[in-house]
Coordinates of C-alpha atoms in Angstrom, one line a residue:
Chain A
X1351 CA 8.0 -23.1 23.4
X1352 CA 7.5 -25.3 20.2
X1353 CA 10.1 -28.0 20.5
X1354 CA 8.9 -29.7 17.5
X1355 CA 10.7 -27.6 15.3
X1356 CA 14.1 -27.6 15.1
X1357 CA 15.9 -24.9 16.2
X1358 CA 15.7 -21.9 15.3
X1359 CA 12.2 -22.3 17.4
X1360 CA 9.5 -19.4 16.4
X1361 CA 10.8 -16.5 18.3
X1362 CA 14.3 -17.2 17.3
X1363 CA 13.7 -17.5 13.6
X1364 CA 11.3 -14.3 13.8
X1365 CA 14.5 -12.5 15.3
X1366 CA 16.9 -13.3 13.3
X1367 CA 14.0 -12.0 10.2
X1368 CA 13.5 -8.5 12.4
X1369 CA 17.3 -8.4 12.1
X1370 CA 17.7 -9.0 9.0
X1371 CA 14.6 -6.3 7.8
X1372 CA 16.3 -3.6 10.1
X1373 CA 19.5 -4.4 8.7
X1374 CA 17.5 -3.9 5.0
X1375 CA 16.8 -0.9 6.6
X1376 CA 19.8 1.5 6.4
X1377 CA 20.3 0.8 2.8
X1378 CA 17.0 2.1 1.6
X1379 CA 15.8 5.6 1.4
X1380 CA 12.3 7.4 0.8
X1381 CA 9.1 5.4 -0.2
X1382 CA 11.2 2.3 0.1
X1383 CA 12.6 2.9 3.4
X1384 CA 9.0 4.5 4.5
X1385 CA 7.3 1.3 3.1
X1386 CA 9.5 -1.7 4.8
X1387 CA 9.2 0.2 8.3
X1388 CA 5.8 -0.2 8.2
X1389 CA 6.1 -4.0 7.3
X1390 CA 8.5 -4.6 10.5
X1391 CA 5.6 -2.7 11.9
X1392 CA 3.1 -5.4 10.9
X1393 CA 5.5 -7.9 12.0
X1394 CA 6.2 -7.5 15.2
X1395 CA 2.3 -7.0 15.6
X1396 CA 1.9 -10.0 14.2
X1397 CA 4.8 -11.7 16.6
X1398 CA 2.7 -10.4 20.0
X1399 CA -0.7 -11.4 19.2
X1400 CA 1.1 -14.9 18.2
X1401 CA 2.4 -14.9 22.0
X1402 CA -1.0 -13.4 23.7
X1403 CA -3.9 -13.7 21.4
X1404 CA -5.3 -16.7 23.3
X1405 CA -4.9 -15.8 26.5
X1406 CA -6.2 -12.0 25.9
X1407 CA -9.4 -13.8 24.0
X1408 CA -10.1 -15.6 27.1
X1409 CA -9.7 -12.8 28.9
X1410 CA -12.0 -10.5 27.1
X1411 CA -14.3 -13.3 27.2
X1412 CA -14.6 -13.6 30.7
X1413 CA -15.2 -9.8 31.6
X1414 CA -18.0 -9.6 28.7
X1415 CA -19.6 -12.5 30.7
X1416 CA -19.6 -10.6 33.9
X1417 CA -20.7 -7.4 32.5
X1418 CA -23.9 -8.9 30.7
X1419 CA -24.6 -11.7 33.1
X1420 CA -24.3 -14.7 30.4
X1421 CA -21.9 -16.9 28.5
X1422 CA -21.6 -17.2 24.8
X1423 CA -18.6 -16.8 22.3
X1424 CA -16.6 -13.3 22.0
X1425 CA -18.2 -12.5 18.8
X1426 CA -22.0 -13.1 20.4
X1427 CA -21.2 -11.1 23.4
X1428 CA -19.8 -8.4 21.9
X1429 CA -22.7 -7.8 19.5
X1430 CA -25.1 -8.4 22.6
X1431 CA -23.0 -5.7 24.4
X1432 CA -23.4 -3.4 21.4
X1433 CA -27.0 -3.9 21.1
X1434 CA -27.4 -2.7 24.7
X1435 CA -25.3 0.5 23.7
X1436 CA -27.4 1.1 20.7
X1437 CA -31.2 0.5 22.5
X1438 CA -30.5 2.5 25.8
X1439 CA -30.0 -0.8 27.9
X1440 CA -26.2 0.1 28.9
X1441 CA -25.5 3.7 29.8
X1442 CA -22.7 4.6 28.1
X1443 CA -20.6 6.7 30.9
X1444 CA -21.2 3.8 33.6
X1445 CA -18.2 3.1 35.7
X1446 CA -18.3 -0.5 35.2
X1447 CA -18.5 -0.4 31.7
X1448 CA -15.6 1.6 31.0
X1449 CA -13.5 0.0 33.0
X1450 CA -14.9 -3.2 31.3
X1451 CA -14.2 -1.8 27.8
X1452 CA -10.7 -0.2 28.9
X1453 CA -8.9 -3.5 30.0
X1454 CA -10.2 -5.1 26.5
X1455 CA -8.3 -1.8 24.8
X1456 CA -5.2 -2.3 26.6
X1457 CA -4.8 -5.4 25.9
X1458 CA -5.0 -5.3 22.2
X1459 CA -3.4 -1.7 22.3
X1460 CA -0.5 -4.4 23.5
X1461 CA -0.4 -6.3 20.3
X1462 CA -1.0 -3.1 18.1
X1463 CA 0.7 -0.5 19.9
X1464 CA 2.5 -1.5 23.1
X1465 CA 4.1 2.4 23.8
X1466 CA 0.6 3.9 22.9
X1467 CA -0.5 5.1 26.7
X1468 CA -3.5 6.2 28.2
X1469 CA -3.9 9.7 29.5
X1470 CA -3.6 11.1 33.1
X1471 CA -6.7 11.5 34.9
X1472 CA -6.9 15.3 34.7
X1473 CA -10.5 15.9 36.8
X1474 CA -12.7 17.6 34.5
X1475 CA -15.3 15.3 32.5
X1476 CA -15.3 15.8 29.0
Chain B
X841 CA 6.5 15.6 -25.9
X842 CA 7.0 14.2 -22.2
X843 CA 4.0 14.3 -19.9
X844 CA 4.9 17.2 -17.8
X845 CA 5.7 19.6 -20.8
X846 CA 2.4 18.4 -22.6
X847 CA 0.7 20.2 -18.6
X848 CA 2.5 23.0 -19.1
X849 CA 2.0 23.9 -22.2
X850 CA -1.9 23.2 -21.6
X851 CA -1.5 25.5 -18.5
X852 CA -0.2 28.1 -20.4
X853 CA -3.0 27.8 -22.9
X854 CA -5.4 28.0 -19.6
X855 CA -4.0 31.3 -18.1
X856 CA -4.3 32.8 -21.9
X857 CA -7.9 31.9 -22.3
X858 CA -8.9 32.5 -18.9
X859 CA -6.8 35.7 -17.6
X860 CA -6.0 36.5 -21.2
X861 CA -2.5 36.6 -20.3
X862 CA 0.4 35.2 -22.0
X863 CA 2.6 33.3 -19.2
X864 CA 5.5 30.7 -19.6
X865 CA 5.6 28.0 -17.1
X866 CA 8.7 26.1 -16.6
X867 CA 10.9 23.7 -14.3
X868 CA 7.3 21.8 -13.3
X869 CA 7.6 19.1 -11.1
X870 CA 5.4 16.7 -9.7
X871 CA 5.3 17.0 -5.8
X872 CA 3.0 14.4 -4.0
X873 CA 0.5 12.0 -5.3
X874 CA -2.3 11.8 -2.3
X875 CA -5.5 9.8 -2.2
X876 CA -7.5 12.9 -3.1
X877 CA -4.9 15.0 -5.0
X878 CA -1.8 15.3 -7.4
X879 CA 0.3 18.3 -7.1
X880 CA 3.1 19.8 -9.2
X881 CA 5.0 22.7 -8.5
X882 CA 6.3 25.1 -11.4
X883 CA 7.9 28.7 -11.9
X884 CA 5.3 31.0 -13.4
X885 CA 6.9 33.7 -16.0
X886 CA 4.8 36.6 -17.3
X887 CA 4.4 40.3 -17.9
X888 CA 6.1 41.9 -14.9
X889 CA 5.8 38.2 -12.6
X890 CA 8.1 35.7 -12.1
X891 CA 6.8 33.0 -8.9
X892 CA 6.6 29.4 -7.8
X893 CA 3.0 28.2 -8.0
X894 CA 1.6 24.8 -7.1
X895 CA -0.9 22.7 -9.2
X896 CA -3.4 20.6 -7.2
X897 CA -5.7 17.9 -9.2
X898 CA -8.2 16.1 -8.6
X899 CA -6.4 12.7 -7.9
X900 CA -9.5 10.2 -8.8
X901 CA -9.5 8.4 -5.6
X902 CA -12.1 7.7 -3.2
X903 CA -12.5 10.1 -0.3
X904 CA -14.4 9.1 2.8
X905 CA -16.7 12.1 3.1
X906 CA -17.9 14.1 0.3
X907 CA -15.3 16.2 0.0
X908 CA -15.7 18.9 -2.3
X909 CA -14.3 19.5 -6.0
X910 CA -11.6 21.1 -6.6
X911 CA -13.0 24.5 -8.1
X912 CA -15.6 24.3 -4.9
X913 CA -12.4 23.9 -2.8
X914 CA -10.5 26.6 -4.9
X915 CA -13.7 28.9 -4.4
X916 CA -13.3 28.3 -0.7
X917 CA -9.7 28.8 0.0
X918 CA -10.1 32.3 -2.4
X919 CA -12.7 33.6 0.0
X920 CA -10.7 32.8 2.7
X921 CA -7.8 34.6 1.1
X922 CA -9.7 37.3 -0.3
X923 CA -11.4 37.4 3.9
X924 CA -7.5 38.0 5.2
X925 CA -7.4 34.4 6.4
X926 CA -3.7 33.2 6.3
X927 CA -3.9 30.6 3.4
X928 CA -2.3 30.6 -0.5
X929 CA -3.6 33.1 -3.0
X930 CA -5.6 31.2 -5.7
X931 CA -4.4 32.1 -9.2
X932 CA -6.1 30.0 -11.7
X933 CA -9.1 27.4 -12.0
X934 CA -8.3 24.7 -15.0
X935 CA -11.0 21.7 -15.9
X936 CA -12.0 19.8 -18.8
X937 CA -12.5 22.4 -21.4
X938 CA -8.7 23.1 -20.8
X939 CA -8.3 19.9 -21.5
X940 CA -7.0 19.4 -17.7
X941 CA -8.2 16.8 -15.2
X942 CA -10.3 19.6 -12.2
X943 CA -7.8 21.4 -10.5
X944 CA -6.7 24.9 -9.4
X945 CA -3.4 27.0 -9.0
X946 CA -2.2 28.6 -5.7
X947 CA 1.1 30.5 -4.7
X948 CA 3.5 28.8 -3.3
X949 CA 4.3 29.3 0.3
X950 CA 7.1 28.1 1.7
X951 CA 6.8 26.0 5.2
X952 CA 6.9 22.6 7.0
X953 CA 3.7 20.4 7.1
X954 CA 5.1 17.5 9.1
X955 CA 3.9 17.0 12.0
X956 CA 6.3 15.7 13.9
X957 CA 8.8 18.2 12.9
X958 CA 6.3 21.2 14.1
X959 CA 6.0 19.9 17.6
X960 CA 9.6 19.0 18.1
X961 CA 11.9 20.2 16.2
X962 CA 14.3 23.2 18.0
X963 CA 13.8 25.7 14.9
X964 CA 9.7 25.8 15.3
X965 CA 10.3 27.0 18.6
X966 CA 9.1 30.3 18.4
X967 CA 6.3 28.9 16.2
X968 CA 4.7 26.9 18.6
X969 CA 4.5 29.8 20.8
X970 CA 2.7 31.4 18.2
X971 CA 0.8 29.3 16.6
X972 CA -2.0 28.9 19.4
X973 CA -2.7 32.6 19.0
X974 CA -2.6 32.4 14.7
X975 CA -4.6 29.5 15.1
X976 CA -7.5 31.1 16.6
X977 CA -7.0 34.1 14.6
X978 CA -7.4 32.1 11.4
X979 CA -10.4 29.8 12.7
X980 CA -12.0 33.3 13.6
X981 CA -11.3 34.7 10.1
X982 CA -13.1 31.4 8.3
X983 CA -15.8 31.7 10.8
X984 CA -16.4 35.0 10.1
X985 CA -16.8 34.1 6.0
X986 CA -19.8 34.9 4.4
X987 CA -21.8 31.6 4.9
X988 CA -24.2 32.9 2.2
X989 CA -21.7 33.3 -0.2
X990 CA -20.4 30.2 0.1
X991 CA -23.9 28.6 0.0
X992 CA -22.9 25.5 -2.3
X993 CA -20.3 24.6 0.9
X994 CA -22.7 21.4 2.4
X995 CA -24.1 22.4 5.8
X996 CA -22.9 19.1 8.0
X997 CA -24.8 19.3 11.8
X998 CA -23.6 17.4 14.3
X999 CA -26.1 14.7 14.4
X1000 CA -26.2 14.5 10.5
X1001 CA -22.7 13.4 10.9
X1002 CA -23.3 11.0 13.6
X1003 CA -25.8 9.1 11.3
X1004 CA -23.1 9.2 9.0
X1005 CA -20.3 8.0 10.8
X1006 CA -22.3 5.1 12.7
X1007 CA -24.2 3.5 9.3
X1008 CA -20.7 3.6 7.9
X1009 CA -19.4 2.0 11.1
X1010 CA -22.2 -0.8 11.6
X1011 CA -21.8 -1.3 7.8
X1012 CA -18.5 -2.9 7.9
X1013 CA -19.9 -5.5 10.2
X1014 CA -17.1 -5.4 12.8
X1015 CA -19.1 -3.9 15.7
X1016 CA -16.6 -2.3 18.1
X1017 CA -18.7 -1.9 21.7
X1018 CA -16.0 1.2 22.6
X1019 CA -17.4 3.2 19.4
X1020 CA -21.6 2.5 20.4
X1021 CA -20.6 3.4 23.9
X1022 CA -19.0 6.8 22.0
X1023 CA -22.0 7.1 19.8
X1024 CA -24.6 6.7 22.6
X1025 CA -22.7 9.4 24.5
X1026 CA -23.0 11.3 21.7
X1027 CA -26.2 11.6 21.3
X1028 CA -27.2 12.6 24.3
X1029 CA -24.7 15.6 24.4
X1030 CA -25.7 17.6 21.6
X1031 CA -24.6 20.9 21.8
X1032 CA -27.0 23.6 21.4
X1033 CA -27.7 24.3 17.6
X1034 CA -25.2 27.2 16.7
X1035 CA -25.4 29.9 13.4
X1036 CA -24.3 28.0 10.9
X1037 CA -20.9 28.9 9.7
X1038 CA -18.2 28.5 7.2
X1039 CA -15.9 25.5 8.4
X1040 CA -12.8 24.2 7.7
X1041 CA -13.4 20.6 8.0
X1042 CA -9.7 19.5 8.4
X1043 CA -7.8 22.4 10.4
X1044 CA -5.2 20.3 11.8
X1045 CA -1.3 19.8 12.5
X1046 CA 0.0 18.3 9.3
X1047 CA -2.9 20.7 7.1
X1048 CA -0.7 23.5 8.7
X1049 CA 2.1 24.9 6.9
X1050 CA 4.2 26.6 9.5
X1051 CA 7.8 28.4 9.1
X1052 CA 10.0 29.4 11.8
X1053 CA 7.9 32.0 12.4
X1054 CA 4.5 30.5 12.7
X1055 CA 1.5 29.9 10.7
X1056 CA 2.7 30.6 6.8
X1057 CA -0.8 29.0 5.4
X1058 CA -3.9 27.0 6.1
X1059 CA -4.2 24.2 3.1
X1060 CA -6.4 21.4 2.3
X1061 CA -9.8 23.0 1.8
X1062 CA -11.5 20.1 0.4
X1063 CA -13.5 18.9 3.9
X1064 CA -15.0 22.5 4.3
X1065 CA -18.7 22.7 5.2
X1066 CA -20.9 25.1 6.9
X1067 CA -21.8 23.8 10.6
X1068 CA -20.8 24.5 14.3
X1069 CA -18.0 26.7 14.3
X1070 CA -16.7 24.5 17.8
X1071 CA -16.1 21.7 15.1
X1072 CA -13.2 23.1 14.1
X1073 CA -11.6 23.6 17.7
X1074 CA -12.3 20.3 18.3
X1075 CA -11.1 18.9 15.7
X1076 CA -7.8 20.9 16.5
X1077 CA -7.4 19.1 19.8
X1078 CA -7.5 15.6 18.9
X1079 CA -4.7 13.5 20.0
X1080 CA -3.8 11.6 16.9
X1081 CA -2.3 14.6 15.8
X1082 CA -0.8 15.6 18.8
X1083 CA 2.3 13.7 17.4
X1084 CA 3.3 12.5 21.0
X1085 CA 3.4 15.8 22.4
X1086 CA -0.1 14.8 24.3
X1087 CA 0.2 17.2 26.8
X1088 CA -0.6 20.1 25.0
X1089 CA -3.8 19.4 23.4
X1090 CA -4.3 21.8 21.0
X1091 CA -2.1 20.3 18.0
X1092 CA 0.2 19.7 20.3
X1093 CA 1.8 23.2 20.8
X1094 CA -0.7 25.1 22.7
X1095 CA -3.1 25.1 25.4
X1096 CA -6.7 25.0 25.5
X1097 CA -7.1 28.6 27.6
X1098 CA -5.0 29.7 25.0
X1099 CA -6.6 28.4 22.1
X1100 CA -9.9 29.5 23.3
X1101 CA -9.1 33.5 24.8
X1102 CA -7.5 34.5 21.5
X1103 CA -10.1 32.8 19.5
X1104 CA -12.4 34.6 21.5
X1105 CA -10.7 38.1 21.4
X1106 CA -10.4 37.5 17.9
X1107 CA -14.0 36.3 16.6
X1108 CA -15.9 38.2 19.8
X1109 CA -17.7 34.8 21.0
X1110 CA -18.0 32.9 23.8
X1111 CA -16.6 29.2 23.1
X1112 CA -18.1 26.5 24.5
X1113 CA -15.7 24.5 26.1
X1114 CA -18.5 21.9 26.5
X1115 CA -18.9 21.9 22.8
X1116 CA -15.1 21.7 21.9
X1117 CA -14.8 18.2 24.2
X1118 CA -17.9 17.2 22.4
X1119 CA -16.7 17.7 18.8
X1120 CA -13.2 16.4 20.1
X1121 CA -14.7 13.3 20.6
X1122 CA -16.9 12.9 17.6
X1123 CA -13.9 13.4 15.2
X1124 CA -12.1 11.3 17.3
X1125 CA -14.8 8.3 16.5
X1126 CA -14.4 10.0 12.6
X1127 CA -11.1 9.1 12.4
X1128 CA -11.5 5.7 14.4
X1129 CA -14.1 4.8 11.8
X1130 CA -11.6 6.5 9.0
X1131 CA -9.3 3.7 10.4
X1132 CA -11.5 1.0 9.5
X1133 CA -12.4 2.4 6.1
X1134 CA -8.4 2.4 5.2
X1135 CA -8.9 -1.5 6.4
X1136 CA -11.6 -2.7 4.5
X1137 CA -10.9 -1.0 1.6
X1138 CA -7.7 -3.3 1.7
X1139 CA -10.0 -6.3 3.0
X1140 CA -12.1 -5.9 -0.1
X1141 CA -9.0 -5.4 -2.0
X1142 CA -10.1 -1.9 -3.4
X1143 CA -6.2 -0.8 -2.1
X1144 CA -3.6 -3.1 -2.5
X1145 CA -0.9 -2.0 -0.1
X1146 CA 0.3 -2.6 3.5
X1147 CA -0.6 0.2 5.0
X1148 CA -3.9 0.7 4.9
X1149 CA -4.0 -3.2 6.5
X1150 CA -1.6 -1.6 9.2
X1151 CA -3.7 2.0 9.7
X1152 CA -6.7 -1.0 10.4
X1153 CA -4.8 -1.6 14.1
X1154 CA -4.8 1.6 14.7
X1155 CA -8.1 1.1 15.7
X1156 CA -7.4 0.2 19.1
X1157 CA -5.1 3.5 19.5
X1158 CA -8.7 5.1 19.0
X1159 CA -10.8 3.1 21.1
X1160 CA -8.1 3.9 23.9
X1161 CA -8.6 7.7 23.2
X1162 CA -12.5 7.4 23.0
X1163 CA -12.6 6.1 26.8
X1164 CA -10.2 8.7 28.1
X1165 CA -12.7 11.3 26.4
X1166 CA -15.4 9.4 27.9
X1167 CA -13.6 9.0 31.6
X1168 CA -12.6 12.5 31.3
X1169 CA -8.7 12.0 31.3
X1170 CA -6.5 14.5 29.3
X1171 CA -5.4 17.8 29.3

């Protein structure tokens, strides 16, 4: 990991803060309570994209590039993907697409939501 | 003179000039301060009544669509009252010459609105079972509203709201290729124009005030509209407020066949399930691109708080349910 730092290394020191939120926890009640949940929230979202951000950028890169047929950053192929969406280029309910477009969700659905699942294939379209 | 007696004793001043009746209102209490709204709940005292009431007011904030005011949304919850539609009795209109901020005064009806607690908890077991049934009864019942009564109700189409939804979206300048591929679809699955008719706009677990008995009361009028009446089913069946319970689709307690015979005994037309998955998926993409309004509100520092940063990754929870839409997956 980062053996720069002295220990407590990242994950370690953001532990021991998750711990000590949680433990903040129990002693509050209503708007207070409600309010520091959703900051533990934001930080163990922030904690996952720390550990997966680059990789899942890469990643998203990649299958862009193979769906439109060039290379260029994230940003530039996702607006080139869009346009193509937008003009009638890229059909919307094609197979590759989707599937294209669903590993890209995951992927960030496992930063922002890991439990957050898709639903079973039930047969009929919507 | 604290704040609260200072709005009652304006209230009471109200229900003389207005109903010219003399009332005493007491024990007032502020309830929840929303986005849109600030309600207060009092006892109401007066020739030959004695009741708990509930003030709503206009709460100054920003709402995403043009939602209504509050005596347009009082006049629209009446005539759904007055039309046998289970929702609060409207008592009293208040404004500026009462020297009130726009608001209006319903009966109180006693109930849960939380959605998690409607969908799981033991004691709304025998609710669940009959809320698909009330549901469709009370979605028939606004349907059925005079449309040219409630003229000044905004008449939102399908593809006015598209054009809505996706200049807002491009707007923010974050473009997300899961919502073009959901606005493209869109737009070449228009359903086939429909009567216009009164509309909810927001019928919905957590807008649903349900005892252990069932439906005790619509609320939240403010979205209504005229359009498609299969907007409002639609709307009903979108998974974010499922609250986990995804496999029963409709507000997760019922079924679809459910949903849809009893709405059809009830209202004596056909639904078009075709139409349902169609508006399913366009306020899906509504409250995807409510997500990102929450965010960049906070980006632009209009809010100031956490959580609408937080409701901003909640984007990807949407894009997720826009592609099982798309790929047909779901109950």
């Amino acid at each position: 990991m980062n053996d720069f730092s002295n220990r407590p290394h990242r994950p370690e020191l953001a532990a021991a803060l998750r711990d000590a939120l949680r433990s903040l926890i129990a002693q509050l009640d209503g708007t207070q309570r409600y309010e520091l949940r959703i900051a533990l929230n934001a930080f163990d979202i922030l904690e996952r994209e720390a550990a997966g951000a680059d990789a899942a950028t890469d990643a998203e890169r990649a299958r862009l590039s193979a769906l439109l047929g060039r290379h260029d950053t994230l940003a530039a192929l996702r607006a080139e993907l869009c346009a193509r969406l937008r003009d009638g280029r890229q059909a919307p309910d094609d197979p590759a697409l989707l599937a294209t477009l669903r590993a890209g969700v995951l992927a960030r659905l496992a930063f922002d939501q890991p439990d957050f699942k898709p639903l079973p294939h039930s047969g009929d379209r919507p | 003179m604290s704040a609260h007696d200072e709005l009652a004793t304006r209230l009471q001043a109200a229900w003389q000039r207005r109903h010219g009746v003399t009332v005493r209102i007491g024990a007032l209490q502020a309830l929840s301060a929303g986005a849109s709204s600030n309600s207060f709940v009092f006892e109401l005292e007066g020739p030959g009544r004695h009741e708990r009431c509930i003030l709503q007011q206009f709460g100054g904030g920003e709402s995403f669509v043009s939602a209504l005011g509050k005596s347009e949304q009082a006049r629209a919850q009446q005539a759904a009252f007055l039309g046998g539609v289970c929702t609060p009795e409207v008592l009293l209109c208040v404004d500026a010459d009462d020297g009130l901020v726009d608001g209006f005064v319903s009966r109180f009806v006693a109930g849960e609105t939380l959605g998690k607690r409607i969908v799981g908890d033991a004691r709304y077991g025998d609710a669940r079972r009959a809320l698909p049934r009330q549901c469709a009864q009370a979605l028939a019942g606004i349907h059925a509203l005079d449309a040219e009564a409630l003229a000044f109700l905004p008449l939102r189409n399908a593809d006015t709201q598209i054009a809505e939804l996706a200049a807002r979206h491009r707007h923010y300048g974050e473009p997300l290729p899961v919502f073009e591929a959901a606005f493209a679809w869109l737009a070449q699955h228009l359903p086939p124009t429909r009567r216009p008719v009164v509309i909810h706009g927001d019928f919905r677990t957590g807008n649903l005030l349900v005892d252990e008995t069932g439906l005790a009361g619509v609320l939240d009028w403010e979205l209504a509209h005229r359009g498609d009446a299969m907007e409002d089913l639609g709307w009903l069946c979108v998974r974010s407020w499922r609250f986990g319970r995804d496999e029963l689709p409709v507000g997760g307690f019922g079924r679809r066949a459910e949903l849809y015979e009893h709405y059809e005994q009830a209202a004596g037309t056909v639904v078009d399930a075709a139409a349902v998955r169609f508006w399913e998926l366009l306020g899906t993409l509504k409250w995807g691109v409510i997500c990102q309004w929450f965010a960049h509100r906070r980006l632009r520092g209009e809010l100031t708080q956490l959580e609408p940063a937080v409701i901003g990754r909640r984007v990807s929870e949407v894009e997720l349910q826009l592609l099982d839409l798309l790929e047909g997956r779901g109950p």
